[in-house]
Coordinates of C-alpha atoms in Angstrom, one line a residue:
Chain L
M62 CA 20.3 -9.0 14.7
I63 CA 19.8 -5.8 16.6
T64 CA 19.5 -6.3 20.3
T65 CA 18.1 -3.9 22.8
D66 CA 16.1 -3.7 26.0
I67 CA 13.0 -1.8 24.8
L68 CA 12.1 -1.9 21.1
I69 CA 9.9 1.1 20.3
I70 CA 7.7 0.8 17.2
G71 CA 7.1 4.4 16.0
A72 CA 9.5 7.3 16.3
G73 CA 7.0 10.1 16.9
P74 CA 7.1 12.3 20.0
T75 CA 5.8 9.6 22.4
G76 CA 8.3 7.0 21.1
L77 CA 11.2 9.5 21.3
F78 CA 10.3 10.5 24.9
A79 CA 10.1 6.9 26.0
V80 CA 13.9 6.7 25.2
F81 CA 14.5 9.4 27.7
E82 CA 12.5 7.8 30.5
A83 CA 14.0 4.4 29.7
G84 CA 17.5 6.0 29.8
L85 CA 16.9 7.2 33.3
L86 CA 16.4 3.6 34.2
K87 CA 19.5 2.6 32.3
L88 CA 17.4 0.7 29.7
K89 CA 18.5 0.9 26.1
C90 CA 16.1 1.6 23.3
H91 CA 15.9 1.0 19.6
L92 CA 13.2 2.6 17.3
I93 CA 11.6 1.4 14.1
D94 CA 9.7 3.8 11.9
A95 CA 8.3 3.5 8.4
L96 CA 9.2 7.0 7.6
E97 CA 12.7 8.1 6.6
Q98 CA 13.1 10.5 9.5
P99 CA 12.1 10.5 13.2
G100 CA 9.2 12.7 14.4
G101 CA 6.2 10.9 13.1
Q102 CA 3.3 13.1 12.1
C103 CA 5.0 16.1 13.6
A104 CA 7.8 15.8 11.1
E105 CA 5.9 14.4 8.2
L106 CA 2.6 16.2 8.2
Y107 CA 2.9 19.6 10.0
P108 CA 6.5 20.5 10.9
K109 CA 5.9 24.2 10.4
K110 CA 2.6 24.3 12.5
P111 CA 2.6 25.5 16.1
I112 CA 1.5 23.3 19.1
Y113 CA 0.2 25.2 22.1
D114 CA -0.5 22.5 24.7
I115 CA 3.0 21.2 25.4
P116 CA 3.5 22.0 29.1
G117 CA 6.1 24.7 29.5
F118 CA 6.1 25.7 25.9
P119 CA 3.5 28.5 25.2
E120 CA 4.1 27.8 21.5
V121 CA 6.4 25.3 19.8
L122 CA 6.6 24.3 16.1
A123 CA 6.0 20.6 15.7
G124 CA 9.3 20.3 13.9
D125 CA 11.1 22.1 16.7
L126 CA 9.5 19.8 19.3
V127 CA 11.0 16.8 17.4
T128 CA 14.4 18.5 17.2
N129 CA 14.3 19.2 21.0
L130 CA 13.3 15.6 21.8
M131 CA 16.1 14.3 19.7
E132 CA 18.5 16.5 21.6
Q133 CA 17.0 15.4 24.9
I134 CA 17.5 11.7 24.2
K135 CA 20.9 12.0 22.6
P136 CA 22.8 10.9 25.8
F137 CA 20.9 7.6 25.7
Q138 CA 22.1 6.7 22.2
P139 CA 18.9 5.3 20.8
G140 CA 19.3 3.1 17.6
F141 CA 17.0 3.7 14.6
T142 CA 15.7 1.5 11.9
L143 CA 14.1 4.0 9.5
G144 CA 12.2 3.6 6.3
E145 CA 11.1 0.1 7.4
R146 CA 7.8 -1.2 8.8
A147 CA 7.5 -3.6 11.7
Q148 CA 6.0 -6.7 10.1
T149 CA 6.0 -9.8 12.3
I150 CA 6.6 -10.5 16.0
E151 CA 7.7 -13.8 17.5
K152 CA 7.6 -14.4 21.3
Q153 CA 10.7 -16.4 22.4
E154 CA 10.8 -19.0 25.2
D155 CA 12.5 -16.6 27.6
G156 CA 9.6 -14.1 27.2
S157 CA 11.6 -11.8 24.8
F158 CA 10.5 -10.9 21.3
I159 CA 11.9 -10.9 17.8
V160 CA 10.4 -8.2 15.5
T161 CA 11.1 -8.4 11.8
T162 CA 10.6 -5.5 9.4
N163 CA 9.3 -5.7 5.8
K164 CA 12.9 -5.4 4.7
G165 CA 13.9 -8.4 6.8
T166 CA 15.8 -6.5 9.6
K167 CA 15.5 -8.5 12.8
H168 CA 15.3 -6.9 16.3
H169 CA 15.6 -8.8 19.6
A170 CA 14.2 -7.1 22.6
K171 CA 13.0 -7.9 26.1
I172 CA 10.1 -5.4 25.8
V173 CA 8.1 -4.1 22.9
A174 CA 6.5 -0.7 23.1
I175 CA 4.2 0.2 20.2
A176 CA 4.1 3.9 19.8
G177 CA 2.8 3.8 16.3
G178 CA 0.3 6.7 16.3
L179 CA -2.3 6.0 13.7
G180 CA -0.1 3.3 12.0
S181 CA 2.6 3.4 9.5
F182 CA 2.4 6.0 6.8
E183 CA 1.8 4.5 3.4
P184 CA 2.0 6.5 0.2
R185 CA -1.3 7.3 -1.6
K186 CA -1.1 5.8 -5.0
P187 CA -2.7 7.1 -8.2
E188 CA -5.4 5.0 -9.8
L189 CA -3.6 3.5 -12.7
A190 CA -4.5 0.0 -13.7
N191 CA -1.0 -1.4 -14.3
I192 CA 1.0 0.7 -11.8
A193 CA 1.7 -2.2 -9.4
M194 CA 3.8 -4.0 -12.0
Y195 CA 6.1 -1.0 -12.4
E196 CA 6.6 -0.5 -8.6
G197 CA 10.4 -0.7 -8.1
H198 CA 10.9 -0.8 -11.8
G199 CA 10.8 3.0 -12.5
V200 CA 7.8 3.8 -10.2
N201 CA 8.5 4.9 -6.7
Y202 CA 6.3 6.7 -4.2
M203 CA 9.1 8.1 -2.0
I204 CA 12.6 9.2 -2.9
K205 CA 15.3 7.7 -0.6
D206 CA 18.4 8.2 -2.6
P207 CA 18.1 11.0 -5.2
E208 CA 21.4 9.8 -6.8
V209 CA 19.4 6.9 -8.3
Y210 CA 18.0 9.6 -10.7
R211 CA 21.3 11.1 -11.8
D212 CA 21.1 11.7 -15.6
K213 CA 17.8 10.0 -15.8
R214 CA 14.5 11.4 -17.2
V215 CA 12.1 11.8 -14.3
V216 CA 8.3 12.5 -14.3
I217 CA 7.0 13.7 -10.9
A218 CA 3.3 14.1 -10.2
G219 CA 1.7 16.0 -7.3
G220 CA 1.0 19.5 -6.1
G221 CA 2.3 19.7 -2.5
D222 CA 5.6 20.4 -0.8
S223 CA 7.3 17.2 -1.6
A224 CA 6.5 17.3 -5.3
L225 CA 7.8 20.9 -5.4
D226 CA 10.9 20.3 -3.3
W227 CA 12.0 17.1 -5.2
S228 CA 11.4 18.8 -8.6
I229 CA 13.7 21.6 -7.5
F230 CA 16.3 19.1 -6.1
L231 CA 16.2 16.8 -9.1
A232 CA 16.4 19.6 -11.6
N233 CA 20.2 19.6 -10.9
V234 CA 20.5 15.8 -10.7
A235 CA 18.3 14.3 -13.4
S236 CA 18.8 15.0 -17.1
E237 CA 15.1 15.9 -17.5
V238 CA 12.4 16.8 -14.9
T239 CA 8.7 16.9 -15.8
L240 CA 6.2 18.0 -13.2
V241 CA 2.6 17.1 -13.6
H242 CA -0.2 18.4 -11.4
R243 CA -4.0 18.3 -11.7
R244 CA -4.3 22.0 -11.0
E245 CA -2.4 25.2 -12.0
E246 CA -2.1 26.1 -8.3
F247 CA 0.4 24.4 -6.0
R248 CA 0.2 24.2 -2.2
G249 CA 3.6 24.7 -0.7
A250 CA 6.0 27.1 0.9
L251 CA 6.0 30.3 -1.1
D252 CA 9.8 30.0 -1.6
S253 CA 9.4 26.5 -3.2
V254 CA 6.6 27.7 -5.5
E255 CA 8.8 30.6 -6.7
K256 CA 11.9 28.4 -7.2
V257 CA 9.9 26.0 -9.3
S258 CA 8.4 28.7 -11.5
D259 CA 11.9 30.1 -11.9
L260 CA 13.2 26.7 -13.0
V261 CA 10.2 26.3 -15.4
N262 CA 11.1 29.7 -17.0
K263 CA 14.7 28.6 -17.4
G264 CA 13.6 25.4 -19.0
K265 CA 15.0 23.1 -16.3
I266 CA 11.6 21.8 -15.3
K267 CA 8.9 20.9 -17.9
L268 CA 5.5 21.8 -16.3
Y269 CA 2.2 20.2 -17.3
T270 CA -0.9 21.8 -15.6
P271 CA -3.8 21.1 -15.3
A272 CA -2.8 17.6 -16.3
E273 CA -2.6 14.0 -15.1
V274 CA -0.5 11.0 -15.8
T275 CA -3.1 8.6 -17.3
A276 CA -1.0 5.7 -18.5
I277 CA 2.4 4.0 -17.9
N278 CA 4.1 2.1 -20.7
G279 CA 7.2 0.0 -20.9
D280 CA 8.3 -3.6 -21.1
G281 CA 9.1 -4.7 -17.5
K282 CA 10.1 -1.1 -16.6
V283 CA 8.9 2.4 -17.2
A284 CA 9.7 3.6 -20.7
S285 CA 7.1 6.4 -21.1
V286 CA 4.0 7.9 -19.6
H287 CA 0.9 9.4 -21.1
I288 CA 0.0 12.8 -19.8
T289 CA -3.5 14.0 -20.4
V290 CA -3.6 17.8 -20.4
Y291 CA -7.0 19.3 -19.4
D292 CA -7.0 22.2 -21.9
Q293 CA -9.7 22.7 -24.4
A294 CA -8.3 20.1 -26.8
K295 CA -7.8 17.6 -24.0
R296 CA -4.7 16.4 -25.7
I297 CA -2.6 13.4 -24.6
E298 CA 1.2 13.6 -24.8
A299 CA 3.6 10.7 -24.5
I300 CA 6.7 11.5 -22.6
D301 CA 9.7 9.2 -22.7
C302 CA 11.1 8.7 -19.2
D303 CA 13.0 6.4 -16.9
A304 CA 11.1 7.1 -13.7
F305 CA 7.7 8.1 -12.6
I306 CA 7.4 9.4 -9.1
P307 CA 3.8 10.1 -7.9
L308 CA 4.0 12.2 -4.6
F309 CA 0.4 12.4 -3.5
G310 CA 1.0 12.4 0.2
L311 CA 0.8 9.6 2.8
S312 CA -2.0 8.1 4.8
P313 CA -1.5 6.0 7.9
K314 CA -2.6 2.4 8.1
L315 CA -2.4 0.3 11.3
G316 CA -1.0 -2.4 9.0
P317 CA 0.6 -5.7 10.1
I318 CA 0.4 -4.8 13.9
G319 CA -3.3 -5.4 13.5
D320 CA -2.5 -9.1 13.0
W321 CA -0.2 -9.6 16.1
G322 CA -3.0 -11.0 18.3
L323 CA -3.5 -7.7 20.2
E324 CA -6.9 -6.7 21.3
I325 CA -8.1 -4.0 18.9
E326 CA -10.9 -1.6 19.3
K327 CA -11.8 1.1 16.7
N328 CA -8.4 0.8 15.0
A329 CA -6.6 1.3 18.3
I330 CA -4.9 -1.2 20.7
K331 CA -6.6 -1.8 24.0
V332 CA -4.4 -1.3 27.1
D333 CA -4.6 -1.4 30.8
N334 CA -4.7 2.3 31.8
T335 CA -5.1 1.6 35.5
L336 CA -1.5 0.4 35.6
D337 CA 1.1 0.5 32.9
Y338 CA -0.4 0.6 29.3
Q339 CA 0.3 -3.0 28.8
T340 CA -1.6 -4.8 26.0
N341 CA -3.3 -8.2 26.3
I342 CA 0.1 -9.8 25.5
P343 CA 2.4 -9.5 28.5
G344 CA 5.6 -7.6 27.6
I345 CA 4.0 -5.7 24.7
Y346 CA 2.9 -2.2 25.6
A347 CA 1.1 0.4 23.5
I348 CA 1.5 4.1 24.2
G349 CA 0.4 7.4 22.6
D350 CA -2.2 7.8 19.9
V351 CA -2.1 4.1 19.0
N352 CA -3.8 2.9 22.2
T353 CA -7.2 3.2 23.6
Y354 CA -8.8 3.0 27.1
P355 CA -11.8 4.7 28.8
G356 CA -11.3 8.4 28.6
K357 CA -8.4 8.2 26.1
L358 CA -7.3 11.6 24.7
K359 CA -4.9 11.6 21.7
L360 CA -2.6 14.3 22.9
I361 CA 1.2 14.4 22.8
L362 CA 1.3 15.3 26.5
C363 CA -0.8 12.2 27.4
G364 CA 1.7 10.1 25.3
F365 CA 4.6 11.4 27.4
H366 CA 2.9 10.3 30.6
E367 CA 2.0 6.9 29.2
A368 CA 5.6 6.5 28.0
T369 CA 6.9 7.2 31.5
L370 CA 4.6 4.7 33.3
M371 CA 5.4 2.1 30.6
C372 CA 9.1 2.4 31.3
Q373 CA 8.7 1.9 35.0
S374 CA 6.7 -1.3 34.3
A375 CA 9.2 -2.5 31.7
Y376 CA 12.0 -2.1 34.3
Q377 CA 10.1 -4.2 36.8
R378 CA 9.5 -6.8 34.2
I379 CA 13.1 -7.0 33.2
F380 CA 14.4 -6.9 36.8
P381 CA 11.7 -8.4 38.9
N382 CA 13.8 -8.7 42.0
K383 CA 15.6 -5.4 41.9
K384 CA 14.6 -2.7 44.4
Y385 CA 14.2 0.6 42.6
V386 CA 13.2 4.1 43.5
M387 CA 12.2 6.8 41.1
K388 CA 14.7 9.7 41.1
Y389 CA 14.1 13.3 40.2
T390 CA 16.4 14.5 37.4
T391 CA 17.0 17.7 39.4
V392 CA 18.4 15.5 42.3
G393 CA 20.0 12.7 40.4
G394 CA 21.1 14.4 37.2
I395 CA 21.4 12.5 34.0
D396 CA 24.1 9.9 33.2
G397 CA 24.2 9.3 29.4
F398 CA 25.3 6.0 28.0
D399 CA 27.9 8.1 26.1
G400 CA 29.6 8.9 29.4
S401 CA 28.2 12.4 29.5
R402 CA 26.8 13.7 32.8
K403 CA 24.3 16.6 33.4
E404 CA 23.5 17.7 36.9
A405 CA 22.3 20.6 38.9
E406 CA 24.9 23.1 40.0
K407 CA 25.8 22.6 43.6
A408 CA 25.0 25.4 46.1
V409 CA 28.0 26.8 47.9
I410 CA 28.3 26.9 51.6
K411 CA 30.4 29.8 52.6
K412 CA 30.5 32.3 55.4
I413 CA 29.9 35.9 54.7
E414 CA 32.3 38.1 56.6
N415 CA 30.8 41.1 58.4
A416 CA 33.2 43.9 59.3
H417 CA 30.6 46.1 60.9
V418 CA 30.1 43.9 63.9
Chain G
M697 CA -27.8 29.8 20.8
S698 CA -29.6 26.6 20.4
D699 CA -28.8 23.1 19.0
I700 CA -29.4 22.5 15.3
T701 CA -30.2 19.2 13.5
V702 CA -27.8 17.7 11.0
H703 CA -28.5 14.6 8.9
I704 CA -25.4 12.5 8.2
I705 CA -25.5 9.6 5.7
D706 CA -22.8 7.1 6.4
R707 CA -20.9 5.0 3.9
E708 CA -23.5 2.2 4.2
G709 CA -26.2 4.6 3.2
V710 CA -27.7 4.8 6.7
K711 CA -29.0 8.3 7.7
H712 CA -28.1 9.5 11.2
T713 CA -30.1 12.5 12.4
V714 CA -28.1 14.2 15.2
E715 CA -28.3 17.3 17.4
A716 CA -25.4 19.7 17.0
P717 CA -24.5 22.5 19.4
T718 CA -23.7 25.9 17.8
D719 CA -21.9 27.3 20.9
M720 CA -19.1 24.7 21.2
A721 CA -16.8 25.9 18.4
M722 CA -17.4 22.5 16.9
N723 CA -17.1 21.6 13.2
I724 CA -18.7 18.9 11.1
M725 CA -15.8 16.5 11.3
E726 CA -15.9 16.8 15.1
L727 CA -19.6 16.3 15.1
C728 CA -19.1 13.0 13.2
K729 CA -16.5 12.0 15.8
V730 CA -18.8 12.9 18.7
Y731 CA -21.5 10.6 17.3
E732 CA -18.9 7.9 16.6
L733 CA -19.4 8.0 12.8
P734 CA -16.5 6.5 10.9
V735 CA -14.5 9.6 10.2
E736 CA -10.8 9.1 10.8
A737 CA -9.5 12.7 10.7
F738 CA -5.9 11.6 11.4
C739 CA -4.6 15.1 10.7
G740 CA -6.6 16.4 13.6
G741 CA -8.5 19.0 11.6
T742 CA -5.7 20.7 9.7
A743 CA -7.1 20.0 6.2
M744 CA -4.2 17.7 5.5
C745 CA -5.8 14.3 5.1
A746 CA -9.3 14.5 3.5
T747 CA -10.6 11.6 5.6
C748 CA -13.5 13.9 6.6
Q749 CA -14.5 14.6 3.0
C750 CA -18.3 14.8 2.7
Y751 CA -20.8 15.7 0.0
I752 CA -23.3 18.5 0.7
I753 CA -26.7 17.0 -0.3
S754 CA -29.1 19.7 0.9
D755 CA -29.0 23.2 -0.8
H756 CA -27.5 25.1 2.2
D757 CA -25.1 27.8 1.2
L758 CA -21.9 27.1 3.1
G759 CA -19.8 29.6 1.3
E760 CA -16.6 29.0 -0.7
R761 CA -14.0 26.4 0.2
N762 CA -11.1 28.0 2.0
D763 CA -7.5 27.8 0.4
D764 CA -6.3 24.9 2.5
E765 CA -9.5 23.0 1.9
Q766 CA -9.4 23.7 -1.8
A767 CA -5.8 22.5 -2.1
M768 CA -6.5 19.3 -0.2
L769 CA -9.5 18.6 -2.4
W770 CA -7.4 19.0 -5.5
E771 CA -5.3 16.0 -4.4
A772 CA -8.0 13.9 -2.8
Q773 CA -10.0 11.1 -4.5
N774 CA -13.7 10.9 -5.1
V775 CA -14.0 14.7 -5.2
K776 CA -17.2 16.1 -6.6
E777 CA -18.6 19.6 -7.1
N778 CA -20.3 19.4 -3.7
S779 CA -17.3 18.0 -1.8
R780 CA -16.2 19.8 1.4
L781 CA -13.9 18.9 4.3
G782 CA -15.9 18.5 7.4
C783 CA -13.1 19.9 9.5
Q784 CA -13.3 23.2 7.7
L785 CA -17.1 23.7 8.3
P786 CA -17.8 25.3 11.7
I787 CA -21.3 24.5 12.9
S788 CA -23.6 27.5 12.7
E789 CA -27.3 28.1 13.1
A790 CA -27.6 28.6 9.3
M791 CA -26.8 24.8 9.0
D792 CA -30.0 23.7 10.6
G793 CA -31.4 20.8 8.6
L794 CA -28.1 20.2 6.7
V795 CA -27.8 16.9 4.9
I796 CA -24.3 15.5 4.2
E797 CA -23.0 12.2 3.0
L798 CA -19.6 10.8 4.0
A799 CA -17.3 10.4 1.0
P800 CA -15.8 6.9 0.4
E801 CA -12.7 6.0 2.5
A802 CA -9.5 7.3 0.9

């Protein structure tokens, strides 16, 4: 059981910044995210795209914003449960919560802050009748540990960055890599496209375009796939393989959080924006893109503000009788849980001698 | 600069006739959002999610798909010849009377 003060569901920019604000109040945080890396949409969807409305940053790449936030919160030693989706929540008699993920990891926290953006990212699946029965038996929609594919025959489908990057990577790990895409054109970083075409020329990647995987065969696990090639003959080829990895991108779903008894309006969680972004369940807050209230704007900068007020309210909830006053970081500095301390340089008070008088 | 009229058929087949400003740098995806039509657009208009995919029903010439839009539509589902991404269609006076239909939810 992982125990913490504030359990943050969603490790996007809002969730990450909440760790900082909580840290100033000496509250510990742990984050759960369905993706394998922190950063949410910024890291998954558009790491190389610029953002222009982060105060103080005339321009910052989404990926760099995440890197900076991770650096900023490092002294507060947040815990992470990545690649798992928050599934159930149970309120305890003492008012705390136990949140369990789809993999069974349990988290015990005094406060739950949902910073889930548009929900957890779920892979888009190809429309193949029997694909569900092969999931986990040769079919996977994300690659967690590439070593699983060492000396295996792998078929990858897709035309974006992840299909390209994994084909390149697995070309040196798997015994055979076949890349299938509906079009001859790929959408990715120029460098990746060039590397793949080089590996195709060297015979290290077998490329089928324009083509589609149209059937999966095998007894209990993937043994081969049928690839329909959209040339004039419209031929179908059977490829023997151990794994089929469709990489068709991810789409967010609010998912199980929708069944937690929270008040939902238009796929977002209703909160009290006059005070602290608390939901209809005391002790559960919703911050960032996942919440809604009159005048809501889905902006990162608004998420930062919401995270800050949420932490103040969480503190009062955890320590109802403690007197607390907000401190400016410039005045109080930052005391990390790791023993580190950052503070403003002290001004010197020193007399300046004047020989001319 | 004046408002134009756009007809949007939602996923239940209901036709919504709406006024669209041509001087607000707005696109078709944003127009749907303004009128609270069920377009999710979680990528925020970067041609990364295809949840604003629509079919162009009237015979307006909206030009070619741009590269990002084309690449997204290769990967999306329910794509037809007349598919476009609403987020890549800036509203202009030439669109007056445009009829579009929202593609099924991805």
